[in-house]
Every structure is written in C-alpha cells, then in structure tokens.
Coordinates of C-alpha atoms in Angstrom, one line a residue:
M7 CA 7.4 -41.3 72.5
I8 CA 6.1 -37.6 72.3
E9 CA 8.3 -36.7 69.2
F10 CA 6.9 -40.2 67.7
F11 CA 3.0 -38.8 68.3
S12 CA 3.9 -35.4 66.8
Y13 CA 4.8 -37.1 63.3
C14 CA 1.5 -39.1 63.2
R15 CA -1.3 -37.6 65.0
L16 CA -3.8 -38.1 62.5
Q17 CA -3.0 -41.4 62.4
T18 CA -3.3 -41.9 66.2
G19 CA -6.9 -40.5 66.1
C20 CA -7.6 -42.8 62.7
L21 CA -6.2 -45.8 64.9
V22 CA -8.3 -44.7 68.5
F23 CA -11.3 -44.6 66.1
L24 CA -10.9 -47.9 64.5
L25 CA -10.5 -49.5 67.8
Y26 CA -13.5 -48.2 69.2
I27 CA -15.4 -49.6 65.8
G28 CA -13.8 -52.9 66.4
F29 CA -14.5 -52.8 70.4
L30 CA -18.5 -52.6 69.1
M31 CA -17.8 -55.4 66.4
V32 CA -16.5 -57.6 69.0
K33 CA -19.2 -56.7 71.7
G34 CA -21.8 -57.6 69.2
S35 CA -20.6 -60.3 67.6
E36 CA -21.4 -63.1 70.2
K37 CA -25.0 -64.0 68.7
D38 CA -23.8 -63.2 65.2
S39 CA -23.4 -66.4 63.2
N40 CA -23.6 -64.9 59.8
R41 CA -20.6 -62.4 60.0
N42 CA -18.7 -61.7 56.7
I43 CA -15.2 -62.5 56.7
F44 CA -14.2 -60.2 54.3
S45 CA -15.4 -57.4 56.5
D46 CA -13.1 -58.8 59.2
L47 CA -10.3 -59.3 57.0
L48 CA -10.8 -55.7 55.7
Y49 CA -10.8 -54.2 59.2
C50 CA -7.9 -56.3 60.8
C51 CA -5.8 -55.1 57.8
G52 CA -6.8 -51.6 58.0
E53 CA -5.6 -51.2 61.6
L54 CA -2.1 -52.6 60.3
C55 CA -2.2 -50.2 57.5
V56 CA -2.7 -47.1 59.8
V57 CA -0.1 -48.4 62.3
F58 CA 2.7 -48.8 59.2
D59 CA 1.0 -45.5 58.1
A60 CA 2.2 -44.2 61.7
I61 CA 5.7 -46.1 61.4
T62 CA 6.3 -44.5 58.0
A63 CA 5.5 -40.9 59.0
W64 CA 8.0 -41.1 61.6
S65 CA 10.5 -43.0 59.5
V66 CA 10.7 -40.5 57.0
N67 CA 11.2 -37.8 59.3
K68 CA 14.0 -39.5 61.0
V69 CA 16.4 -40.3 58.3
G70 CA 19.1 -39.7 59.9
Y71 CA 18.1 -42.1 62.7
V72 CA 16.4 -44.7 60.7
S73 CA 18.4 -46.2 57.7
M74 CA 16.8 -46.2 54.1
T75 CA 17.1 -50.0 54.4
A76 CA 14.4 -49.7 57.2
N77 CA 12.4 -47.1 55.5
Y78 CA 11.8 -49.7 52.6
V79 CA 10.9 -52.6 54.7
F80 CA 8.4 -50.2 56.5
H81 CA 7.0 -48.8 53.3
G82 CA 7.2 -52.1 51.7
I83 CA 4.7 -53.4 54.5
F84 CA 2.4 -50.6 54.6
Y85 CA 2.0 -50.6 50.7
V86 CA 1.3 -54.0 50.5
L87 CA -1.1 -53.7 53.4
L88 CA -2.8 -50.9 51.4
E89 CA -3.3 -53.6 48.3
A90 CA -4.6 -56.2 50.6
E91 CA -7.2 -53.5 52.0
L92 CA -8.3 -52.6 48.3
W93 CA -8.5 -56.2 47.7
F94 CA -10.5 -56.9 50.5
M95 CA -12.8 -54.1 49.7
Y96 CA -13.3 -55.4 46.6
F97 CA -14.6 -59.0 47.4
Y98 CA -16.8 -57.7 50.2
F99 CA -18.7 -56.2 47.6
R100 CA -18.6 -59.5 45.6
S101 CA -19.7 -61.2 48.6
I102 CA -22.5 -59.5 49.3
V103 CA -24.0 -59.7 46.2
N104 CA -23.1 -63.3 46.3
R105 CA -20.9 -63.5 43.1
L106 CA -17.7 -64.2 44.5
P107 CA -15.4 -66.2 42.0
K108 CA -16.5 -70.1 42.0
S109 CA -14.0 -71.4 39.4
L110 CA -10.3 -72.4 40.3
A111 CA -9.4 -70.8 37.2
E112 CA -10.9 -67.7 38.4
K113 CA -9.2 -67.8 41.9
I114 CA -6.0 -68.7 40.5
L115 CA -6.2 -65.5 38.0
F116 CA -7.0 -63.1 41.5
I117 CA -4.2 -64.4 43.1
V118 CA -1.6 -64.5 40.4
L119 CA -2.9 -60.8 39.9
A120 CA -2.8 -59.9 43.5
L121 CA 0.8 -61.8 43.9
G122 CA 2.1 -60.0 40.7
I123 CA 1.2 -56.3 41.8
A124 CA 2.7 -56.8 45.1
I125 CA 5.9 -58.3 43.9
A126 CA 6.2 -55.0 41.6
T127 CA 5.5 -52.6 44.5
L128 CA 8.3 -54.6 46.6
V129 CA 10.6 -54.7 43.4
T130 CA 10.6 -50.8 42.9
M131 CA 11.1 -50.2 46.7
P132 CA 14.4 -48.9 46.1
Q133 CA 13.0 -46.2 43.9
V134 CA 11.3 -44.6 47.0
K135 CA 12.6 -41.1 47.4
I136 CA 12.5 -38.9 50.9
V137 CA 11.1 -35.9 50.1
E138 CA 11.8 -32.6 52.1
G139 CA 8.4 -30.8 52.1
K140 CA 7.4 -27.5 53.7
T141 CA 6.1 -29.0 57.3
T142 CA 7.3 -32.7 57.2
N143 CA 9.2 -35.1 55.1
Y144 CA 7.5 -37.6 52.7
S145 CA 8.2 -40.4 50.4
Y146 CA 7.7 -40.5 46.8
G147 CA 8.4 -42.6 43.8
T148 CA 7.2 -45.6 41.8
P149 CA 5.6 -47.9 44.4
V150 CA 3.5 -44.9 45.8
F151 CA 1.9 -44.4 42.1
I152 CA 1.5 -48.2 41.6
V153 CA -0.8 -48.2 45.2
F154 CA -2.7 -45.0 44.8
S155 CA -3.2 -45.9 40.9
L156 CA -4.9 -49.1 41.9
V157 CA -7.6 -46.8 44.3
P158 CA -9.6 -45.4 40.9
V159 CA -9.6 -49.0 39.4
F160 CA -10.7 -51.0 42.5
L161 CA -13.6 -48.1 42.8
F162 CA -14.6 -48.5 39.3
F163 CA -14.8 -52.4 39.7
I164 CA -16.7 -52.0 43.3
A165 CA -19.4 -50.0 41.4
V166 CA -19.6 -52.6 39.2
F167 CA -20.5 -55.3 41.5
G168 CA -21.7 -53.3 44.2
G169 CA -23.5 -50.3 42.7
G170 CA -26.8 -52.2 42.3
Y171 CA -26.8 -53.2 45.9
V172 CA -26.2 -49.7 47.0
R173 CA -28.7 -48.0 44.7
R174 CA -31.1 -50.7 46.2
A175 CA -30.2 -49.9 49.8
D176 CA -32.0 -47.8 52.5
P177 CA -31.3 -44.0 52.4
V178 CA -28.9 -44.0 55.1
K179 CA -26.6 -46.9 53.7
K180 CA -27.0 -45.2 50.4
L181 CA -25.9 -41.8 51.8
T182 CA -22.9 -43.4 53.9
F183 CA -21.6 -45.8 51.0
S184 CA -21.7 -43.0 48.5
S185 CA -20.2 -40.0 50.8
C186 CA -17.4 -42.3 51.8
F187 CA -16.4 -43.4 48.5
V188 CA -16.8 -39.7 47.1
A189 CA -14.5 -39.1 50.3
V190 CA -12.1 -41.6 49.4
T191 CA -11.6 -40.3 45.8
F192 CA -11.2 -37.0 46.9
F193 CA -8.5 -37.9 49.6
T194 CA -6.7 -40.3 47.2
V195 CA -6.5 -37.4 44.5
L196 CA -5.2 -35.1 47.3
Q197 CA -2.6 -37.3 48.5
L198 CA -1.1 -37.3 44.9
V199 CA -1.4 -33.8 43.9
F200 CA 0.0 -32.7 47.5
P201 CA 2.1 -35.8 48.7
E202 CA 2.8 -34.0 51.7
S203 CA -0.8 -34.2 53.2
L204 CA -0.6 -37.7 54.2
V205 CA -3.7 -38.4 54.9
T206 CA -3.9 -42.4 53.9
S207 CA -5.2 -43.5 57.1
L208 CA -8.4 -41.2 56.5
N209 CA -9.1 -43.4 53.3
V210 CA -8.8 -46.2 55.4
S211 CA -11.0 -45.3 58.1
L212 CA -13.5 -44.1 55.6
M213 CA -13.6 -47.6 54.0
I214 CA -13.9 -49.5 57.4
T215 CA -16.7 -47.1 58.4
A216 CA -18.8 -47.4 55.3
V217 CA -18.4 -51.5 55.9
A218 CA -19.6 -51.2 59.4
L219 CA -22.5 -49.1 59.0
N220 CA -23.7 -51.6 56.3
N221 CA -24.5 -54.5 59.0
E222 CA -21.2 -55.7 59.7
N223 CA -20.9 -54.3 62.9
P224 CA -23.5 -56.2 64.6
M225 CA -25.0 -53.0 66.9
F226 CA -26.0 -51.3 63.8
H227 CA -27.2 -54.8 62.5
K228 CA -29.4 -55.0 65.3
L229 CA -30.7 -51.7 65.2
E230 CA -31.5 -52.2 61.5
R231 CA -33.4 -55.4 62.1
V232 CA -35.4 -53.7 65.0
M233 CA -36.2 -50.7 62.4
R234 CA -37.3 -53.6 60.0
K235 CA -39.5 -55.3 62.5
Y236 CA -41.1 -51.7 63.3
E237 CA -41.7 -51.2 60.0
M238 CA -43.7 -54.2 59.4
E239 CA -45.5 -53.9 62.3
K240 CA -46.4 -50.3 61.3
N241 CA -47.4 -51.6 57.7
Y242 CA -50.0 -53.9 59.7
Y243 CA -51.3 -51.4 62.0
D244 CA -51.9 -49.1 59.0
R245 CA -53.4 -51.5 57.4
L246 CA -55.8 -52.3 60.1
D247 CA -57.1 -48.6 60.0
E248 CA -57.3 -48.7 56.3
I249 CA -59.5 -51.9 57.1
E250 CA -61.4 -50.7 59.8
Q251 CA -62.3 -47.2 57.5
K252 CA -63.6 -49.4 54.8
Q253 CA -65.8 -51.4 56.8
A254 CA -67.2 -48.3 58.2
I255 CA -68.1 -47.6 55.0
I256 CA -69.6 -51.3 54.1
R257 CA -71.6 -51.2 57.4
H258 CA -73.0 -47.6 56.1
D259 CA -74.1 -49.2 52.9
E260 CA -75.2 -52.2 54.7
K261 CA -79.1 -50.6 54.5
H262 CA -78.6 -50.0 50.6
Y263 CA -77.8 -53.8 50.0
L264 CA -80.5 -54.9 52.5
A265 CA -82.9 -52.6 50.6
A266 CA -81.5 -53.9 47.3
I267 CA -81.9 -57.7 48.5
G268 CA -85.5 -57.0 49.6
G269 CA -86.9 -55.5 46.2
L270 CA -85.1 -58.4 44.2
C271 CA -86.9 -61.0 46.7
A272 CA -90.0 -59.3 46.0
E273 CA -89.4 -59.6 42.3
G274 CA -88.2 -63.4 43.1
K275 CA -84.8 -62.7 41.3
T276 CA -82.6 -65.5 43.3
E277 CA -79.8 -64.9 40.7
E278 CA -79.3 -60.8 41.1
I279 CA -79.6 -62.0 45.0
E280 CA -76.7 -64.3 45.0
K281 CA -74.6 -62.1 42.7
L282 CA -74.8 -59.4 45.1
L283 CA -74.3 -61.4 48.2
K284 CA -71.2 -62.7 46.4
V285 CA -70.1 -58.7 46.0
M286 CA -70.9 -58.2 49.5
N287 CA -68.8 -61.1 50.6
I288 CA -65.9 -60.5 48.2
E289 CA -66.0 -56.9 50.2
L290 CA -65.9 -58.3 53.5
Q291 CA -63.3 -60.8 52.9
K292 CA -61.0 -58.4 51.4
N293 CA -61.2 -55.8 54.4
T294 CA -61.3 -58.1 57.2
P295 CA -58.0 -58.9 59.1
R296 CA -57.5 -63.1 59.4
K297 CA -55.9 -64.5 62.4
Y298 CA -53.8 -67.5 60.9
V299 CA -51.2 -68.1 63.3
R300 CA -51.1 -67.3 67.0
N301 CA -47.6 -65.6 66.5
R302 CA -48.1 -62.1 66.0
I303 CA -45.4 -61.1 63.7
A304 CA -45.9 -63.7 61.5
N305 CA -49.7 -63.1 61.1
A306 CA -49.1 -59.4 60.6
L307 CA -46.8 -60.6 57.4
L308 CA -49.3 -63.3 56.2
N309 CA -52.0 -60.6 56.1
E310 CA -49.6 -57.9 54.5
K311 CA -48.6 -60.5 51.9
E312 CA -52.1 -61.3 51.2
N313 CA -52.8 -57.5 50.7
F314 CA -49.6 -57.0 48.5
A315 CA -51.0 -60.3 46.2
I316 CA -54.3 -58.5 46.0
K317 CA -52.6 -55.6 44.7
Q318 CA -51.0 -57.5 41.9
N319 CA -54.4 -59.4 41.4
V320 CA -52.8 -62.8 42.3
R321 CA -54.7 -65.4 44.7
I322 CA -53.0 -66.5 47.9
N323 CA -54.5 -69.8 49.1
Y324 CA -53.1 -70.3 52.4
Q325 CA -53.1 -73.7 54.2
V326 CA -51.7 -72.8 57.7
E327 CA -52.4 -74.7 61.0
P328 CA -53.4 -72.0 63.4
E329 CA -51.3 -73.5 66.2
V330 CA -48.2 -73.8 64.4
D331 CA -45.6 -72.8 66.9
L332 CA -43.2 -70.0 65.9
D333 CA -41.7 -68.9 68.9
A334 CA -38.6 -70.6 68.7
F335 CA -37.2 -68.2 65.8
E336 CA -36.6 -64.3 66.0
E337 CA -39.3 -62.7 64.5
I338 CA -36.9 -60.4 62.2
D339 CA -35.9 -64.0 60.6
I340 CA -39.5 -65.0 60.1
I341 CA -40.0 -61.9 58.1
A342 CA -36.7 -62.2 56.0
M343 CA -37.6 -66.0 55.3
F344 CA -41.2 -66.4 54.8
G345 CA -41.4 -62.7 53.2
N346 CA -38.7 -63.4 50.6
L347 CA -40.4 -66.6 49.5
I348 CA -43.9 -65.3 49.2
D349 CA -42.8 -62.1 47.3
N350 CA -40.9 -64.1 44.6
A351 CA -43.6 -66.4 44.2
V352 CA -46.7 -63.7 43.7
R353 CA -44.2 -61.7 41.4
A354 CA -43.6 -65.1 39.5
E355 CA -47.1 -66.2 39.3
K356 CA -48.0 -62.4 38.0
E357 CA -45.3 -63.0 35.2
W358 CA -46.6 -66.4 34.5
Q359 CA -50.6 -65.0 34.0
E360 CA -49.0 -62.3 32.0
S361 CA -47.1 -64.2 29.3
H362 CA -49.8 -67.2 29.3
G363 CA -52.7 -65.0 29.1
I364 CA -54.4 -66.6 32.2
L365 CA -57.2 -64.5 34.0
P366 CA -56.2 -64.4 37.8
E367 CA -59.2 -66.4 38.9
N368 CA -57.7 -69.3 37.1
S369 CA -54.7 -69.4 38.9
E370 CA -53.1 -69.1 42.7
V371 CA -50.1 -69.2 45.0
S372 CA -50.4 -72.1 47.4
I373 CA -48.7 -71.3 50.9
K374 CA -48.8 -74.3 53.4
L375 CA -47.5 -73.6 57.1
F376 CA -47.5 -76.5 59.2
E377 CA -45.7 -78.6 62.0
T378 CA -44.6 -82.2 61.4
E379 CA -44.7 -84.9 64.0
G380 CA -41.1 -84.8 64.3
N381 CA -41.1 -81.7 65.7
F382 CA -40.2 -79.5 62.5
I383 CA -42.0 -76.3 61.2
M384 CA -42.3 -76.5 57.2
L385 CA -43.3 -73.8 54.7
V386 CA -44.1 -75.1 51.3
V387 CA -44.7 -72.2 48.7
E388 CA -45.9 -73.3 45.2
N389 CA -46.7 -71.1 42.4
H390 CA -46.3 -71.2 38.5
F391 CA -43.7 -69.9 36.8
S392 CA -42.3 -69.1 33.1
R393 CA -38.5 -69.4 31.9
V394 CA -36.7 -70.1 35.3
D395 CA -34.2 -72.6 36.0
I396 CA -32.1 -73.6 38.7
K397 CA -28.1 -74.4 38.5
N398 CA -25.9 -75.7 41.0
G399 CA -28.3 -75.0 43.6
K400 CA -28.9 -71.5 42.6
L401 CA -31.8 -70.2 40.9
V402 CA -31.6 -68.3 37.7
S403 CA -34.4 -66.0 36.8
T404 CA -35.5 -63.4 34.1
K405 CA -35.1 -60.3 36.3
E406 CA -33.7 -57.4 34.7
L407 CA -30.9 -58.0 37.2
P408 CA -30.7 -61.5 38.2
S409 CA -28.5 -61.2 41.0
E410 CA -31.4 -59.5 42.9
H411 CA -33.5 -62.9 43.1
G412 CA -30.2 -64.9 44.2
I413 CA -29.8 -62.2 47.3
G414 CA -32.9 -62.8 48.7
L415 CA -32.7 -66.6 48.2
F416 CA -29.2 -66.7 49.6
N417 CA -30.3 -65.1 52.8
V418 CA -33.1 -67.3 53.1
R419 CA -30.6 -70.4 52.9
L420 CA -28.3 -68.7 55.3
L421 CA -30.9 -68.1 57.8
C422 CA -32.1 -71.7 57.3
E423 CA -28.9 -72.8 58.1
K424 CA -28.4 -70.5 61.3
Y425 CA -31.7 -72.6 62.9
G426 CA -30.1 -75.9 61.8
G427 CA -33.1 -76.3 58.8
I428 CA -33.2 -76.8 55.3
F429 CA -34.3 -74.7 52.0
D430 CA -35.3 -76.4 49.3
M431 CA -36.3 -75.5 45.5
D432 CA -37.4 -77.8 43.0
M433 CA -39.8 -77.6 39.9
D434 CA -42.8 -79.8 38.5
E435 CA -43.7 -79.1 35.0
D436 CA -44.6 -75.4 35.1
I437 CA -45.2 -75.3 39.1
F438 CA -42.1 -73.8 41.3
I439 CA -41.7 -75.5 44.9
S440 CA -39.7 -73.7 47.6
S441 CA -40.1 -75.3 50.9
I442 CA -38.4 -74.4 54.6
C443 CA -37.8 -77.2 57.0
L444 CA -36.8 -75.5 60.6
P445 CA -36.3 -77.6 63.9
K446 CA -38.5 -76.2 66.5
E447 CA -35.2 -76.6 68.6
K448 CA -31.7 -75.2 67.3
I449 CA -29.7 -78.1 66.1

C-alpha cells in the first residue's frame, strides 16, 4: 500500500482536496433546491478521474506485475472519464447561460459525437505505449493525444458560451474562472510536452474548484447571498445619507423660497407661486425616502429602484399595499425576483421613450404589489416596449447580448418555482406585463 501511494502522491492530495469540497457541498445542499446537475456530474466524474489517474500512475510502473491488458482497461476507463469531464464542463457553462440544447436533433448530435470520440479512444487503446522516464514510467500514444487535443477545443467552446457570463461576473468569480482556465491550459501543455509530469489530476481539481466557487457549492452560495443583501442595504443607507444632505440644503433654502413667495403674493402673481410650490414639492418628493411596505429589505429595494428610474428619467407609479406580508420569503429572493423585473421594465420603458420620441412625463412604469384574498402575494409590472417577443415561453429582446435578458428572467422563474408560485409574461398592444404570484405558505 505504501508503495502504491509513492507513485500517486499528487493524485492522493487532489482526492483529499476534492473530498473536502464534496463534504462542503453535501453539508450545504439540504436547503438548496436549485442545484445544477452538471456541476454534480462534474464533481462525481472528477473524483473517478483522480482515482483512475492514481491507478494508472501505479500500473504503468508495475508492468511486470500488472498485465498490459489490465493497463489498457485502466487507461481506457481513465481517458473516457476525462472526456466525460470535459463534456460536463462544457454543458455546465451552457446551462448557466440557459443555452442547453433543446431540439432532439441537437441532443442526438452531441450523443453521437461523444460516443464517437469515446469509441475512437477505446479502439486505439492497443497503441498505448509504456515509456520509461527518468523518474517514473508513463503512458503515451494515440489515445493520449485524442484526449489532450480535446482540451483546447472544449476550452474554446466554453469561452464562446461562458465568456459573457465570466465578463459580467463579480471580480472574485472573474479571477477564479480566468486563473483556473489559464492554469488548465498551462498544465495541459506541460503534460503534452513533458508527459512524465503526470499532472492531469491538477486539471480536474482546478475545473471542479472553479465551478464550486461559482455558486454551486452552497457554502459559497450562501456567502454571496449575504454579500448581495449587505450591498443592497448599504446602497439604501447611502441613499438615506444622500437624501439627508439634500434635505438640509432644502431646509437652508426654505427662507429664500418663502421670501420669494411673499414677494409674489404682494404682487398678486398666483401662477408664479404655483410654479414655485410645484418645484419645491418635486424636490421634497425626490429627496424623501418612502415607506412602501413593512418588510425592510423590500422597502429598501423599492426606494432603490425608484432612484434608479429617476436617473434613467423614467417615472414609476407604485401601487403597493402597505400591509402586504413578505415575511415568508427569503430577503435575497425578494431582491432577485422584484429587482430583475423592475430593472427590465425601466430599461424597456427608456428604450420605448427614445424610439418613439415620448417625453418622460407622458409615460410610466406601473408596479402593483398586493395580497389576494386567497393568501397569495401578487407583483404585477407593466411597461411599454419596442420590438420584443415571447417564443416558447422565453423572452426575446433586442439587447446586444439577448441571453443576458433571459438569464435574469430564468432565475425569476426558478425562484417562483422554489416557493410553489407562478411567473407569467404577456403583451397587450405596446404594453408588456410580467407578473409573479406567490403563495404565502410554501407549497
């Protein structure tokens, strides 16, 4: 046994590391109902890859004890597992941007392609040669080149489907993905140029680490949710500080307004007085935080989105029941669901105004939040739109990167399903309507 570990020290270390990641994933997965199946397959397949990498590292150095037939079997399983790992990584990135193959023909194409590569690898297994190196024996031959030549191909297609996602990710995720992919490329080249290095397990471990740090490990996912909530609260309280400063300026200027109003009264200029009062009222409304609902985070979100709309020169008409009860829902989910729909509505309204030459005061985004008699929470968002369509239940927009729109709405739909609710989209002439219906008690 000691001799076995002497040939696979690196693989043993990688296996212990991956088992620890797996422990964290299992420990934190009890309350996570939206796990990505490809991240789970990637992890399980990766563990097996490391195990068979260790077995082959031992078997090539024990040729006198382990037959070549056994070596062919071990290597064949190892190479097919590596190919499966690349496929799972590829489909993981397609899944997180909601671009998985949908048509039967496309699915069959990928199955045939994967089977064809695996069969080609297994058929050429007799061409595997055991080479005696300076420090250890290693395997070489056509199957090795087939597997490792797939790495740059898959990295290219992963970059095509996941590049936009990585560019939009926060700095930590961006650094994680970029550094892991650079390292995978480096170790792949190193393995091909110096086959004696036997660093394949490092590649597998890096891919799994990159995915685990991208939310699929619930422990990291929980941390990110806390950070997003903290950021929302910070933005809200920063906004309160900004409002307080502006209100101090308004209070300071009140005497000038009052003096001006007094002068206008003496001159009997009522129209000018009305205009001045209107200006004062607008300034006060713009710089006064409103209490929409009892839920602290939802109230912060609605105030923040109103501020966002003002900066976009878009009016929001809130019709909110103050006593609506949102305590049954996780605060971070409220931010994701409500925030996505309001952001999309404000942007669409802005685009519609610009494309039709409509003045901001002549259009608005309508947002209704209320509780029905049947114990359901309803959020209905209505906005004007231009050149948008719904196909197969998916929103198609004119954005430069249309998939960005779909990701947000896809997440809204998943969160609604988490609570047993319904997410719906509809159009009425030039009005786009998105609605969320959530039961107060999870179904």
